[in-house]
């Protein structure tokens, strides 16, 4: 599909990428009350699903980003907006992210689509939704795109399409960007919870021999991948993980209407994360690259009622491209 022309046009302070990125988590007040459903996985672990139901025939499956949850402001604001439009939602809290540590040593990673497939199948087998749309943010967006591409023509018929926001579709080059000084504050925020989780896992699972000295000194995602992701999930190396977990190679296999929104000024993303060629060559994959927006920001102004561009863009794509009316 042709690359979409973006309508996102913020006022001056929000044209600064860092300002836009940080404004939502710090100043937005979106909160939701969910109905939680805990489901038991095939490997004797659990996944917590947080529903917000308004009695719709359409369910939007929301997937948060790295170290997020259903409490993340972007999940809550999207849930509120979709509910007001008459759509049910459910947030898939990735393992260890629901407020309670999961039972196994392994948690989640950028390409772990077997959990997403399990959740999708659970929803299809236990609910009567005519339409399910997957909406993922950042890491959750990578899972969304990778899953849709992996399934391709074999995607369940009730899954009608997907939307992904601020996605590092090429993990190797995106990590190179995150290692730069401009992202130091974000890395410190991520590492605070990630290091604590890995340390807690080492206490619960003595057979997992963690080099704590290396953990405390880690400053790059690659360091954590060498200590945790690679040995726990069975990758050969961080480079092997980057290749296997990235969603970019799957974009040309997507067979349902799908939108990727990546802001041009997103400091988390490399040039490889703007797949113009793949969008032009696909009948189903749409790409939108606003000039501004930061990382999962897309805040327009200081006026609360005007800060729903992203949420409106999601519902517009659902109506116009996925062809679901509500």
mmCIF file of N, CA and C in Angstrom, residues 1-116:
data_model
loop_
_atom_site.group_PDB
_atom_site.id
_atom_site.type_symbol
_atom_site.label_atom_id
_atom_site.label_comp_id
_atom_site.label_asym_id
_atom_site.label_seq_id
_atom_site.Cartn_x
_atom_site.Cartn_y
_atom_site.Cartn_z
ATOM 1 N N UNK A 1 0.847 -1.193 0.000
ATOM 2 C CA UNK A 1 0.000 0.000 0.000
ATOM 3 C C UNK A 1 0.882 1.242 0.000
ATOM 4 N N UNK A 2 0.374 2.340 -0.586
ATOM 5 C CA UNK A 2 1.141 3.591 -0.509
ATOM 6 C C UNK A 2 1.352 4.009 0.939
ATOM 7 N N UNK A 3 2.439 4.696 1.181
ATOM 8 C CA UNK A 3 2.703 5.211 2.517
ATOM 9 C C UNK A 3 1.666 6.280 2.835
ATOM 10 N N UNK A 4 1.066 6.200 4.023
ATOM 11 C CA UNK A 4 -0.009 7.111 4.412
ATOM 12 C C UNK A 4 0.547 8.498 4.714
ATOM 13 N N UNK A 5 -0.179 9.518 4.310
ATOM 14 C CA UNK A 5 0.141 10.886 4.704
ATOM 15 C C UNK A 5 -0.416 11.118 6.095
ATOM 16 N N UNK A 6 0.407 11.618 7.002
ATOM 17 C CA UNK A 6 -0.023 11.762 8.390
ATOM 18 C C UNK A 6 -0.621 13.134 8.662
ATOM 19 N N UNK A 7 -1.649 13.138 9.499
ATOM 20 C CA UNK A 7 -2.316 14.385 9.893
ATOM 21 C C UNK A 7 -1.811 14.902 11.230
ATOM 22 N N UNK A 8 -0.853 14.203 11.839
ATOM 23 C CA UNK A 8 -0.408 14.596 13.175
ATOM 24 C C UNK A 8 0.381 15.897 13.111
ATOM 25 N N UNK A 9 -0.098 16.921 13.831
ATOM 26 C CA UNK A 9 0.539 18.235 13.794
ATOM 27 C C UNK A 9 0.462 18.874 15.178
ATOM 28 N N UNK A 10 1.459 18.641 16.015
ATOM 29 C CA UNK A 10 1.427 19.158 17.390
ATOM 30 C C UNK A 10 1.868 20.618 17.467
ATOM 31 N N UNK A 11 1.555 21.263 18.596
ATOM 32 C CA UNK A 11 2.065 22.612 18.822
ATOM 33 C C UNK A 11 3.540 22.513 19.216
ATOM 34 N N UNK A 12 4.206 23.659 19.272
ATOM 35 C CA UNK A 12 5.672 23.721 19.342
ATOM 36 C C UNK A 12 6.338 22.861 20.414
ATOM 37 N N UNK A 13 5.944 22.916 21.689
ATOM 38 C CA UNK A 13 6.709 22.121 22.659
ATOM 39 C C UNK A 13 6.686 20.631 22.347
ATOM 40 N N UNK A 14 5.593 20.161 21.745
ATOM 41 C CA UNK A 14 5.443 18.738 21.468
ATOM 42 C C UNK A 14 6.123 18.313 20.166
ATOM 43 N N UNK A 15 6.770 19.274 19.512
ATOM 44 C CA UNK A 15 7.595 18.931 18.366
ATOM 45 C C UNK A 15 8.984 18.455 18.819
ATOM 46 N N UNK A 16 9.226 18.573 20.116
ATOM 47 C CA UNK A 16 10.448 18.021 20.688
ATOM 48 C C UNK A 16 10.185 16.564 21.037
ATOM 49 N N UNK A 17 10.976 15.666 20.504
ATOM 50 C CA UNK A 17 10.742 14.236 20.660
ATOM 51 C C UNK A 17 10.721 13.796 22.123
ATOM 52 N N UNK A 18 11.700 14.249 22.911
ATOM 53 C CA UNK A 18 11.775 13.820 24.307
ATOM 54 C C UNK A 18 10.589 14.357 25.111
ATOM 55 N N UNK A 19 10.194 15.587 24.823
ATOM 56 C CA UNK A 19 9.049 16.183 25.514
ATOM 57 C C UNK A 19 7.789 15.374 25.227
ATOM 58 N N UNK A 20 7.613 15.009 23.960
ATOM 59 C CA UNK A 20 6.417 14.257 23.582
ATOM 60 C C UNK A 20 6.444 12.848 24.170
ATOM 61 N N UNK A 21 7.612 12.232 24.173
ATOM 62 C CA UNK A 21 7.738 10.881 24.711
ATOM 63 C C UNK A 21 7.410 10.833 26.199
ATOM 64 N N UNK A 22 7.904 11.806 26.965
ATOM 65 C CA UNK A 22 7.771 11.773 28.418
ATOM 66 C C UNK A 22 6.464 12.372 28.922
ATOM 67 N N UNK A 23 5.817 13.171 28.111
ATOM 68 C CA UNK A 23 4.605 13.858 28.587
ATOM 69 C C UNK A 23 3.504 12.862 28.948
ATOM 70 N N UNK A 24 3.305 11.872 28.082
ATOM 71 C CA UNK A 24 2.208 10.923 28.331
ATOM 72 C C UNK A 24 2.373 10.168 29.660
ATOM 73 N N UNK A 25 3.504 9.495 29.914
ATOM 74 C CA UNK A 25 3.615 8.752 31.178
ATOM 75 C C UNK A 25 3.649 9.628 32.423
ATOM 76 N N UNK A 26 4.124 10.867 32.293
ATOM 77 C CA UNK A 26 4.257 11.713 33.482
ATOM 78 C C UNK A 26 2.984 12.505 33.779
ATOM 79 N N UNK A 27 2.346 13.057 32.746
ATOM 80 C CA UNK A 27 1.265 14.008 32.978
ATOM 81 C C UNK A 27 -0.135 13.513 32.617
ATOM 82 N N UNK A 28 -0.252 12.507 31.772
ATOM 83 C CA UNK A 28 -1.580 12.007 31.427
ATOM 84 C C UNK A 28 -2.176 11.253 32.615
ATOM 85 N N UNK A 29 -3.492 11.335 32.795
ATOM 86 C CA UNK A 29 -4.126 10.764 33.988
ATOM 87 C C UNK A 29 -5.066 9.609 33.665
ATOM 88 N N UNK A 30 -4.925 9.009 32.532
ATOM 89 C CA UNK A 30 -5.832 7.929 32.127
ATOM 90 C C UNK A 30 -5.683 6.717 33.048
ATOM 91 N N UNK A 31 -6.799 6.266 33.595
ATOM 92 C CA UNK A 31 -6.826 5.051 34.407
ATOM 93 C C UNK A 31 -8.061 4.239 34.057
ATOM 94 N N UNK A 32 -7.971 2.934 34.229
ATOM 95 C CA UNK A 32 -9.084 2.041 33.903
ATOM 96 C C UNK A 32 -9.315 1.041 35.029
ATOM 97 N N UNK A 33 -10.556 0.587 35.121
ATOM 98 C CA UNK A 33 -10.884 -0.529 35.991
ATOM 99 C C UNK A 33 -11.145 -1.736 35.097
ATOM 100 N N UNK A 34 -10.349 -2.783 35.276
ATOM 101 C CA UNK A 34 -10.428 -3.942 34.396
ATOM 102 C C UNK A 34 -11.064 -5.134 35.110
ATOM 103 N N UNK A 35 -11.542 -6.042 34.321
ATOM 104 C CA UNK A 35 -11.951 -7.353 34.809
ATOM 105 C C UNK A 35 -10.831 -8.316 34.434
ATOM 106 N N UNK A 36 -10.134 -8.843 35.434
ATOM 107 C CA UNK A 36 -8.958 -9.684 35.164
ATOM 108 C C UNK A 36 -9.354 -11.150 35.022
ATOM 109 N N UNK A 37 -8.785 -11.775 34.015
ATOM 110 C CA UNK A 37 -8.948 -13.207 33.800
ATOM 111 C C UNK A 37 -7.562 -13.830 33.720
ATOM 112 N N UNK A 38 -7.275 -14.740 34.635
ATOM 113 C CA UNK A 38 -5.980 -15.433 34.613
ATOM 114 C C UNK A 38 -6.137 -16.745 33.864
ATOM 115 N N UNK A 39 -5.282 -16.947 32.867
ATOM 116 C CA UNK A 39 -5.343 -18.191 32.103
ATOM 117 C C UNK A 39 -4.046 -18.974 32.309
ATOM 118 N N UNK A 40 -4.166 -20.276 32.369
ATOM 119 C CA UNK A 40 -3.019 -21.154 32.598
ATOM 120 C C UNK A 40 -2.446 -21.581 31.252
ATOM 121 N N UNK A 41 -1.153 -21.443 31.112
ATOM 122 C CA UNK A 41 -0.488 -21.731 29.844
ATOM 123 C C UNK A 41 -0.146 -23.207 29.717
ATOM 124 N N UNK A 42 0.252 -23.597 28.510
ATOM 125 C CA UNK A 42 0.614 -24.990 28.225
ATOM 126 C C UNK A 42 1.827 -25.460 29.015
ATOM 127 N N UNK A 43 2.647 -24.499 29.478
ATOM 128 C CA UNK A 43 3.867 -24.862 30.212
ATOM 129 C C UNK A 43 3.725 -24.601 31.709
ATOM 130 N N UNK A 44 2.466 -24.616 32.183
ATOM 131 C CA UNK A 44 2.163 -24.490 33.615
ATOM 132 C C UNK A 44 2.597 -23.153 34.209
ATOM 133 N N UNK A 45 2.395 -22.110 33.438
ATOM 134 C CA UNK A 45 2.591 -20.750 33.908
ATOM 135 C C UNK A 45 1.231 -20.058 33.808
ATOM 136 N N UNK A 46 1.186 -18.757 34.005
ATOM 137 C CA UNK A 46 -0.079 -18.042 33.844
ATOM 138 C C UNK A 46 0.130 -16.742 33.078
ATOM 139 N N UNK A 47 -0.938 -16.292 32.442
ATOM 140 C CA UNK A 47 -0.978 -14.999 31.771
ATOM 141 C C UNK A 47 -2.232 -14.282 32.255
ATOM 142 N N UNK A 48 -2.083 -13.013 32.618
ATOM 143 C CA UNK A 48 -3.219 -12.219 33.079
ATOM 144 C C UNK A 48 -3.749 -11.344 31.943
ATOM 145 N N UNK A 49 -5.033 -11.495 31.660
ATOM 146 C CA UNK A 49 -5.724 -10.696 30.655
ATOM 147 C C UNK A 49 -6.658 -9.721 31.357
ATOM 148 N N UNK A 50 -6.578 -8.453 30.995
ATOM 149 C CA UNK A 50 -7.424 -7.428 31.610
ATOM 150 C C UNK A 50 -8.450 -6.919 30.603
ATOM 151 N N UNK A 51 -9.721 -7.268 30.849
ATOM 152 C CA UNK A 51 -10.819 -6.931 29.952
ATOM 153 C C UNK A 51 -11.494 -5.623 30.355
ATOM 154 N N UNK A 52 -11.995 -4.915 29.346
ATOM 155 C CA UNK A 52 -12.883 -3.771 29.560
ATOM 156 C C UNK A 52 -14.015 -3.924 28.553
ATOM 157 N N UNK A 53 -15.187 -4.319 29.039
ATOM 158 C CA UNK A 53 -16.269 -4.813 28.187
ATOM 159 C C UNK A 53 -17.424 -3.818 28.098
ATOM 160 N N UNK A 54 -17.875 -3.571 26.876
ATOM 161 C CA UNK A 54 -19.066 -2.735 26.653
ATOM 162 C C UNK A 54 -20.077 -3.470 25.776
ATOM 163 N N UNK A 55 -19.970 -4.788 25.711
ATOM 164 C CA UNK A 55 -20.901 -5.655 24.957
ATOM 165 C C UNK A 55 -20.851 -5.405 23.456
ATOM 166 N N UNK A 56 -19.658 -5.556 22.900
ATOM 167 C CA UNK A 56 -19.444 -5.381 21.466
ATOM 168 C C UNK A 56 -19.232 -6.737 20.799
ATOM 169 N N UNK A 57 -19.397 -6.765 19.492
ATOM 170 C CA UNK A 57 -19.073 -7.949 18.702
ATOM 171 C C UNK A 57 -17.606 -7.931 18.261
ATOM 172 N N UNK A 58 -16.948 -6.809 18.562
ATOM 173 C CA UNK A 58 -15.544 -6.633 18.184
ATOM 174 C C UNK A 58 -14.684 -6.465 19.429
ATOM 175 N N UNK A 59 -13.581 -7.185 19.476
ATOM 176 C CA UNK A 59 -12.637 -7.102 20.585
ATOM 177 C C UNK A 59 -11.294 -6.599 20.065
ATOM 178 N N UNK A 60 -10.734 -5.600 20.730
ATOM 179 C CA UNK A 60 -9.391 -5.119 20.400
ATOM 180 C C UNK A 60 -8.424 -5.663 21.448
ATOM 181 N N UNK A 61 -7.469 -6.457 20.981
ATOM 182 C CA UNK A 61 -6.445 -7.047 21.842
ATOM 183 C C UNK A 61 -5.253 -6.105 21.887
ATOM 184 N N UNK A 62 -4.985 -5.541 23.062
ATOM 185 C CA UNK A 62 -3.913 -4.563 23.241
ATOM 186 C C UNK A 62 -2.685 -5.228 23.857
ATOM 187 N N UNK A 63 -1.504 -4.903 23.321
ATOM 188 C CA UNK A 63 -0.251 -5.466 23.841
ATOM 189 C C UNK A 63 0.705 -4.320 24.165
ATOM 190 N N UNK A 64 1.114 -4.232 25.406
ATOM 191 C CA UNK A 64 1.970 -3.138 25.865
ATOM 192 C C UNK A 64 3.415 -3.325 25.428
ATOM 193 N N UNK A 65 4.233 -2.337 25.740
ATOM 194 C CA UNK A 65 5.642 -2.366 25.387
ATOM 195 C C UNK A 65 6.514 -2.893 26.519
ATOM 196 N N UNK A 66 7.820 -2.721 26.353
ATOM 197 C CA UNK A 66 8.807 -3.224 27.299
ATOM 198 C C UNK A 66 8.521 -2.729 28.710
ATOM 199 N N UNK A 67 8.348 -3.677 29.634
ATOM 200 C CA UNK A 67 8.114 -3.402 31.058
ATOM 201 C C UNK A 67 6.850 -2.585 31.307
ATOM 202 N N UNK A 68 5.937 -2.592 30.337
ATOM 203 C CA UNK A 68 4.647 -1.951 30.527
ATOM 204 C C UNK A 68 3.639 -2.918 31.117
ATOM 205 N N UNK A 69 2.356 -2.533 31.057
ATOM 206 C CA UNK A 69 1.275 -3.372 31.562
ATOM 207 C C UNK A 69 -0.041 -2.728 31.164
ATOM 208 N N UNK A 70 -1.140 -3.292 31.644
ATOM 209 C CA UNK A 70 -2.444 -2.690 31.379
ATOM 210 C C UNK A 70 -2.587 -1.346 32.075
ATOM 211 N N UNK A 71 -1.693 -1.041 33.020
ATOM 212 C CA UNK A 71 -1.728 0.255 33.711
ATOM 213 C C UNK A 71 -0.990 1.347 32.945
ATOM 214 N N UNK A 72 -0.246 0.990 31.910
ATOM 215 C CA UNK A 72 0.479 1.996 31.125
ATOM 216 C C UNK A 72 -0.504 3.012 30.566
ATOM 217 N N UNK A 73 -0.129 4.267 30.574
ATOM 218 C CA UNK A 73 -1.051 5.332 30.186
ATOM 219 C C UNK A 73 -1.554 5.163 28.757
ATOM 220 N N UNK A 74 -0.701 4.712 27.847
ATOM 221 C CA UNK A 74 -1.140 4.557 26.463
ATOM 222 C C UNK A 74 -2.150 3.415 26.320
ATOM 223 N N UNK A 75 -2.037 2.387 27.159
ATOM 224 C CA UNK A 75 -3.023 1.305 27.150
ATOM 225 C C UNK A 75 -4.345 1.811 27.727
ATOM 226 N N UNK A 76 -4.272 2.513 28.851
ATOM 227 C CA UNK A 76 -5.488 3.012 29.499
ATOM 228 C C UNK A 76 -6.231 4.004 28.614
ATOM 229 N N UNK A 77 -5.506 4.948 28.005
ATOM 230 C CA UNK A 77 -6.179 5.953 27.169
ATOM 231 C C UNK A 77 -6.789 5.322 25.924
ATOM 232 N N UNK A 78 -6.110 4.324 25.360
ATOM 233 C CA UNK A 78 -6.663 3.622 24.195
ATOM 234 C C UNK A 78 -7.891 2.822 24.587
ATOM 235 N N UNK A 79 -7.839 2.177 25.740
ATOM 236 C CA UNK A 79 -8.989 1.424 26.240
ATOM 237 C C UNK A 79 -10.199 2.326 26.428
ATOM 238 N N UNK A 80 -10.003 3.467 27.061
ATOM 239 C CA UNK A 80 -11.103 4.414 27.297
ATOM 240 C C UNK A 80 -11.718 4.862 25.978
ATOM 241 N N UNK A 81 -10.870 5.213 25.027
ATOM 242 C CA UNK A 81 -11.351 5.690 23.731
ATOM 243 C C UNK A 81 -12.124 4.604 22.985
ATOM 244 N N UNK A 82 -11.571 3.400 22.941
ATOM 245 C CA UNK A 82 -12.224 2.310 22.217
ATOM 246 C C UNK A 82 -13.550 1.937 22.862
ATOM 247 N N UNK A 83 -13.594 1.928 24.191
ATOM 248 C CA UNK A 83 -14.851 1.643 24.885
ATOM 249 C C UNK A 83 -15.913 2.693 24.553
ATOM 250 N N UNK A 84 -15.496 3.945 24.514
ATOM 251 C CA UNK A 84 -16.444 5.022 24.170
ATOM 252 C C UNK A 84 -16.971 4.879 22.747
ATOM 253 N N UNK A 85 -16.175 4.293 21.893
ATOM 254 C CA UNK A 85 -16.598 4.056 20.508
ATOM 255 C C UNK A 85 -17.412 2.771 20.377
ATOM 256 N N UNK A 86 -17.585 2.039 21.481
ATOM 257 C CA UNK A 86 -18.409 0.843 21.460
ATOM 258 C C UNK A 86 -17.665 -0.448 21.222
ATOM 259 N N UNK A 87 -16.348 -0.444 21.457
ATOM 260 C CA UNK A 87 -15.536 -1.643 21.228
ATOM 261 C C UNK A 87 -15.029 -2.210 22.548
ATOM 262 N N UNK A 88 -15.077 -3.528 22.687
ATOM 263 C CA UNK A 88 -14.496 -4.199 23.840
ATOM 264 C C UNK A 88 -12.974 -4.239 23.692
ATOM 265 N N UNK A 89 -12.285 -4.281 24.816
ATOM 266 C CA UNK A 89 -10.824 -4.402 24.783
ATOM 267 C C UNK A 89 -10.354 -5.441 25.785
ATOM 268 N N UNK A 90 -9.179 -5.982 25.518
ATOM 269 C CA UNK A 90 -8.489 -6.819 26.492
ATOM 270 C C UNK A 90 -7.003 -6.542 26.362
ATOM 271 N N UNK A 91 -6.353 -6.287 27.486
ATOM 272 C CA UNK A 91 -4.900 -6.088 27.478
ATOM 273 C C UNK A 91 -4.213 -7.388 27.854
ATOM 274 N N UNK A 92 -3.329 -7.823 26.997
ATOM 275 C CA UNK A 92 -2.482 -8.989 27.238
ATOM 276 C C UNK A 92 -1.258 -8.507 28.018
ATOM 277 N N UNK A 93 -1.245 -8.795 29.325
ATOM 278 C CA UNK A 93 -0.074 -8.492 30.145
ATOM 279 C C UNK A 93 0.974 -9.578 29.901
ATOM 280 N N UNK A 94 2.097 -9.195 29.347
ATOM 281 C CA UNK A 94 3.156 -10.168 29.101
ATOM 282 C C UNK A 94 3.623 -10.783 30.429
ATOM 283 N N UNK A 95 4.165 -11.979 30.339
ATOM 284 C CA UNK A 95 4.569 -12.687 31.561
ATOM 285 C C UNK A 95 5.492 -11.823 32.427
ATOM 286 N N UNK A 96 5.173 -11.742 33.698
ATOM 287 C CA UNK A 96 5.894 -10.976 34.729
ATOM 288 C C UNK A 96 5.506 -9.511 34.769
ATOM 289 N N UNK A 97 4.549 -9.089 33.925
ATOM 290 C CA UNK A 97 4.227 -7.661 33.822
ATOM 291 C C UNK A 97 2.876 -7.269 34.421
ATOM 292 N N UNK A 98 2.157 -8.219 35.011
ATOM 293 C CA UNK A 98 0.800 -7.919 35.478
ATOM 294 C C UNK A 98 0.745 -7.472 36.929
ATOM 295 N N UNK A 99 1.905 -7.292 37.546
ATOM 296 C CA UNK A 99 1.950 -6.929 38.949
ATOM 297 C C UNK A 99 2.317 -8.098 39.840
ATOM 298 N N UNK A 100 2.415 -9.276 39.255
ATOM 299 C CA UNK A 100 2.803 -10.484 39.974
ATOM 300 C C UNK A 100 3.771 -11.265 39.101
ATOM 301 N N UNK A 101 4.876 -11.673 39.672
ATOM 302 C CA UNK A 101 5.876 -12.403 38.903
ATOM 303 C C UNK A 101 5.307 -13.731 38.414
ATOM 304 N N UNK A 102 5.657 -14.091 37.184
ATOM 305 C CA UNK A 102 5.206 -15.381 36.656
ATOM 306 C C UNK A 102 5.971 -16.522 37.331
ATOM 307 N N UNK A 103 5.554 -17.748 37.061
ATOM 308 C CA UNK A 103 6.046 -18.896 37.812
ATOM 309 C C UNK A 103 7.345 -19.479 37.285
ATOM 310 N N UNK A 104 7.656 -19.211 36.026
ATOM 311 C CA UNK A 104 8.820 -19.820 35.395
ATOM 312 C C UNK A 104 10.022 -18.881 35.380
ATOM 313 N N UNK A 105 11.174 -19.427 35.069
ATOM 314 C CA UNK A 105 12.373 -18.616 34.894
ATOM 315 C C UNK A 105 12.223 -17.697 33.679
ATOM 316 N N UNK A 106 11.607 -18.201 32.615
ATOM 317 C CA UNK A 106 11.433 -17.416 31.387
ATOM 318 C C UNK A 106 10.253 -16.463 31.511
ATOM 319 N N UNK A 107 10.382 -15.273 30.939
ATOM 320 C CA UNK A 107 9.317 -14.271 30.980
ATOM 321 C C UNK A 107 8.828 -13.987 29.561
ATOM 322 N N UNK A 108 9.383 -12.981 28.925
ATOM 323 C CA UNK A 108 8.957 -12.605 27.570
ATOM 324 C C UNK A 108 10.135 -11.998 26.834
ATOM 325 N N UNK A 109 10.005 -11.903 25.531
ATOM 326 C CA UNK A 109 10.974 -11.140 24.740
ATOM 327 C C UNK A 109 10.285 -10.615 23.491
ATOM 328 N N UNK A 110 11.004 -9.839 22.695
ATOM 329 C CA UNK A 110 10.409 -9.102 21.574
ATOM 330 C C UNK A 110 9.787 -9.982 20.505
ATOM 331 N N UNK A 111 10.224 -11.233 20.417
ATOM 332 C CA UNK A 111 9.717 -12.092 19.353
ATOM 333 C C UNK A 111 8.940 -13.300 19.839
ATOM 334 N N UNK A 112 8.542 -13.328 21.106
ATOM 335 C CA UNK A 112 7.902 -14.516 21.692
ATOM 336 C C UNK A 112 6.414 -14.567 21.313
ATOM 337 N N UNK A 113 6.161 -14.935 20.078
ATOM 338 C CA UNK A 113 4.787 -14.924 19.565
ATOM 339 C C UNK A 113 3.996 -16.170 19.947
ATOM 340 N N UNK A 114 4.652 -17.172 20.534
ATOM 341 C CA UNK A 114 3.873 -18.336 20.957
ATOM 342 C C UNK A 114 2.883 -17.965 22.059
ATOM 343 N N UNK A 115 3.252 -17.018 22.924
ATOM 344 C CA UNK A 115 2.319 -16.540 23.943
ATOM 345 C C UNK A 115 1.147 -15.797 23.309
ATOM 346 N N UNK A 116 1.439 -14.973 22.313
ATOM 347 C CA UNK A 116 0.372 -14.239 21.630
ATOM 348 C C UNK A 116 -0.571 -15.203 20.919
#
